[in-house]
Amino acid sequence: MAKKPHIRSLSRFSGSHLMADPSLSSCPSYGAGPTQDAAFPGSPPPQLALLDMFFPGFSMFAGAFQRYFYVDLNLYIPLLLFLSMFIVCWNYASGYLWDQVETHFMSVVDIRIDDEIYNILMAWVATQRFSQGARKFVVNTSLSSRSWYLWRWNDDDDDDDDEHGYGEGSSNDRKKKKALSYTPSFGSHYFWYRGRLLLFRRLPNREQNSFMHVSEREEISISCFGRNPWILKELLLEAREKYLLKDEHKTQIYRGTTKAMSSEPSWQRCMSRASRPFSTVILNEERKKELIDDVTDYLNPMTQRWYANRGIPYRRGYLLHGPPGTGKSSLSLALAGFFKLRIYIVSLSSVNATEENLGNLFAELPRRCVVLLEDIDSAGLTHTRENDNKNPSPPPKEEEMEPGQITRGNGNTNDNNNTPSFRLSLSGLLNILDGVASQEGRILIMTTNHPEKLDKALIRPGRVDMVIGFGLADEYMIINIFRNIFAYLEGDDGPEVEKYIKLTPEEREVAMEKRKKERLVHDSKIEELAKIFASKIPAHEFSPAELQGHLMKNKHNPQNAIDTAEEFIEKTRAEHKEKERKAAEEKRKAEEKKKRKMKIKKRRKRRRRPRKKRRKREKVKAEMEKKKAEEEAKKSGEKKKNEKDKEATESNNEASSDAKPDVSPDPATKSATTACEKMSPVAPSVDRIIVREDKKSDDDEGSRHDSGYGTPLSETHEA
Ligand SMILES: Nc1ncnc2c1ncn2[C@@H]1O[C@H](COP(=O)(O)OP(=O)(O)OP(=O)(O)O)[C@@H](O)[C@H]1O
């Protein structure tokens, strides 16, 4: 019965006047209701035809819908179209309007996720109500930036654990108990801050760089209404203060690293450690006081003015030297913690410690900080600046490096042949430390195991203002190290305080008094034990680090530490011997290698020398032969010439004899004739030829005559 109207309507439109599309023949609504076209009664309503074009089969669906639900969709099409148009327009207009409002009426701060400000802001956001009440949120065990070079340094950062009271227990337990932090997920989140409505936006990164992790791909911004961004700056300052407050009792340690996709190094916080109390560094009390007074005076604002007035660069440098494990690094960290300064550690032995990189890092240093240059002797800066400048030698080869020297260092950076700048020369380091462009206000600490190896220029006054030597443990040190390990120190019994909280005030007072007495007894006992321990350990033989290692093994049993002292001495001595043996072995090997090299060099030279000699001899021989040949050629040439001359002379003589037949053989006449011939133009040539001939014969036969001119004519004629 309910289907009757449907049958009726079908029968009304089942004629040949239906449109060509057979599917439409089943459409019940054609010709029915207000949508039917009056001019062409068989054709579908224009909007349906249009919709059919875009959504094939829509008319069938509309027909079926009407058949079963008695709702004519044709009636709602304009409404639907209008709604969708409105939504599209709204989306476009709202985006455009929002952009306009944001550009002209709002202030926005963008937070970079590869900067420490990300950690600062997210730590703040996590503590806000809007963040904790967000329906869509991100949960983290660490709020730090996911950028690899910020993230990797925070792996062992236990800040959050301490804050939530999860500081005790093994590290595994602690990891399990890591606190959860909640921050709003992607989208816009409004919140109130100091009576102003702010907007926190977290959006997926539009760039989607493939080298980024998914967790890195986000953009964060905070906006406020109004063109003045002061409220945003206040928020950021508050976040920063809270962040720093967390680190107040910690020493922040920075190291120079190179960012991804960048060749320029920059400082990144690698960890924040609980500040080391100065008292725990065992050093001559006077020396310690001197150091603290010196730094206190240096950091006084008046001192800076004093320096400026006198044109002295406002810098201070300290050199800590001594054997390994004697407390040089510990003192540097304690000093930074004591003055609440950040410490920036540079390892000169790092591969990246080039002059350019180091210069960039030093240029980025904040005004007040401690810079620690560790093990400057291992950086290859041990030869003098004079050498450096006069003999710009090539960097030492690997086999020529000293044991413990990690970089080749000290190569020539001054030469003009564009050698790569991976070397750090002494003059380069000095320029960085106190060149014209170097930062003022910092405290520079250099540590070394071999002060004697350092160039005087590096440790001259002005660069190094105080030198502190550290030695192996003496009696005073041994006692103090023992006391440090076993005596009660402030804050040792944190969890015990919690026990007292459960007691009534009276009970608590009694318990605390009892505990105090127990501690006094314990400490006086430790004092005695320390003396006994010191009497068992020979002075100036072991480093504080070695002693600390032994005591730490027995940290709950001081008596055992004393009982096993002999064992420790024997073992450590054996280790020392082994170390010495290894060092000597290495040295011997290095020397042998050097000798072998020298030998090879010499042998090569020697092999080269005979060859040279032979070549020289052959050369000389060839030259001599050449000369001889030339002489012979000359001789034969002259002989031929002489012969020719002779022939000419003979013919001349013959001619002259024909002209003067009666030549008197009388010597007086002869000499007169000679004199006359000498005067005549023809005679000299003949005469000269004769003389030369005589001279030649002289040479050949030995000096028979003193001069050709004295040669008797008769002889000449004979010749
Ligand atoms: N004078 C000292 N006072 C207190 N602790 C010390 C002292 N010397 C060494 N130690 C302990 O020994 C360990 C190593 O010390 P540190 O790293 O400061 O030695 P270092 O002189 O810098 O050694 P290296 O020359 O090898 O860098 C630390 O744990 C530190 O606590």
PDB file of C-alpha atoms and ligand atoms in Angstrom, residues 276 280-282 323-330 449 477 544-545 548, ligand 1:
ATOM      1  CA  ARG A 276      81.210  20.903  41.620  1.00  0.00           C
ATOM      2  CA  THR A 280      85.988  19.102  46.642  1.00  0.00           C
ATOM      3  CA  VAL A 281      88.989  20.050  44.516  1.00  0.00           C
ATOM      4  CA  ILE A 282      92.025  19.343  46.619  1.00  0.00           C
ATOM      5  CA  PRO A 323     100.441  14.919  35.401  1.00  0.00           C
ATOM      6  CA  PRO A 324      97.207  13.287  34.206  1.00  0.00           C
ATOM      7  CA  GLY A 325      94.461  12.861  36.788  1.00  0.00           C
ATOM      8  CA  THR A 326      95.624  15.525  39.199  1.00  0.00           C
ATOM      9  CA  GLY A 327      92.545  17.778  39.011  1.00  0.00           C
ATOM     10  CA  LYS A 328      93.099  20.331  36.248  1.00  0.00           C
ATOM     11  CA  SER A 329      89.749  19.808  34.516  1.00  0.00           C
ATOM     12  CA  SER A 330      88.008  19.456  37.877  1.00  0.00           C
ATOM     13  CA  ASN A 449     100.683  17.732  31.010  1.00  0.00           C
ATOM     14  CA  MET A 477      95.904  15.327  49.460  1.00  0.00           C
ATOM     15  CA  PRO A 544      94.503  11.748  43.055  1.00  0.00           C
ATOM     16  CA  ALA A 545      92.469  10.092  40.287  1.00  0.00           C
ATOM     17  CA  GLN A 548      89.919   8.141  44.152  1.00  0.00           C
TER      18      GLN A 548
HETATM   19  N1  LIG B   1      93.199  17.588  43.098  1.00  0.00           N
HETATM   20  C1  LIG B   1      92.086  16.864  43.013  1.00  0.00           C
HETATM   21  N2  LIG B   1      91.069  17.094  43.857  1.00  0.00           N
HETATM   22  C2  LIG B   1      89.964  16.375  43.793  1.00  0.00           C
HETATM   23  N3  LIG B   1      89.735  15.423  42.890  1.00  0.00           N
HETATM   24  C3  LIG B   1      90.688  15.149  42.021  1.00  0.00           C
HETATM   25  C4  LIG B   1      91.914  15.861  42.043  1.00  0.00           C
HETATM   26  N4  LIG B   1      92.674  15.384  41.058  1.00  0.00           N
HETATM   27  C5  LIG B   1      91.974  14.434  40.443  1.00  0.00           C
HETATM   28  N5  LIG B   1      90.776  14.292  41.002  1.00  0.00           N
HETATM   29  C6  LIG B   1      89.747  13.368  40.560  1.00  0.00           C
HETATM   30  O1  LIG B   1      90.295  12.583  39.526  1.00  0.00           O
HETATM   31  C7  LIG B   1      89.475  12.540  38.389  1.00  0.00           C
HETATM   32  C8  LIG B   1      90.232  13.078  37.200  1.00  0.00           C
HETATM   33  O2  LIG B   1      90.570  14.424  37.423  1.00  0.00           O
HETATM   34  P1  LIG B   1      90.738  15.500  36.264  1.00  0.00           P
HETATM   35  O3  LIG B   1      90.010  15.095  35.058  1.00  0.00           O
HETATM   36  O4  LIG B   1      90.405  16.824  36.831  1.00  0.00           O
HETATM   37  O5  LIG B   1      92.253  15.393  36.004  1.00  0.00           O
HETATM   38  P2  LIG B   1      93.131  16.154  34.936  1.00  0.00           P
HETATM   39  O6  LIG B   1      94.319  16.684  35.631  1.00  0.00           O
HETATM   40  O7  LIG B   1      92.307  17.120  34.199  1.00  0.00           O
HETATM   41  O8  LIG B   1      93.548  14.965  34.000  1.00  0.00           O
HETATM   42  P3  LIG B   1      94.014  15.022  32.491  1.00  0.00           P
HETATM   43  O9  LIG B   1      95.310  15.741  32.441  1.00  0.00           O
HETATM   44  O10 LIG B   1      94.149  13.592  32.121  1.00  0.00           O
HETATM   45  O11 LIG B   1      92.923  15.732  31.749  1.00  0.00           O
HETATM   46  C9  LIG B   1      88.252  13.374  38.711  1.00  0.00           C
HETATM   47  O12 LIG B   1      87.179  12.517  38.944  1.00  0.00           O
HETATM   48  C10 LIG B   1      88.593  14.110  39.974  1.00  0.00           C
HETATM   49  O13 LIG B   1      87.512  14.108  40.847  1.00  0.00           O
END
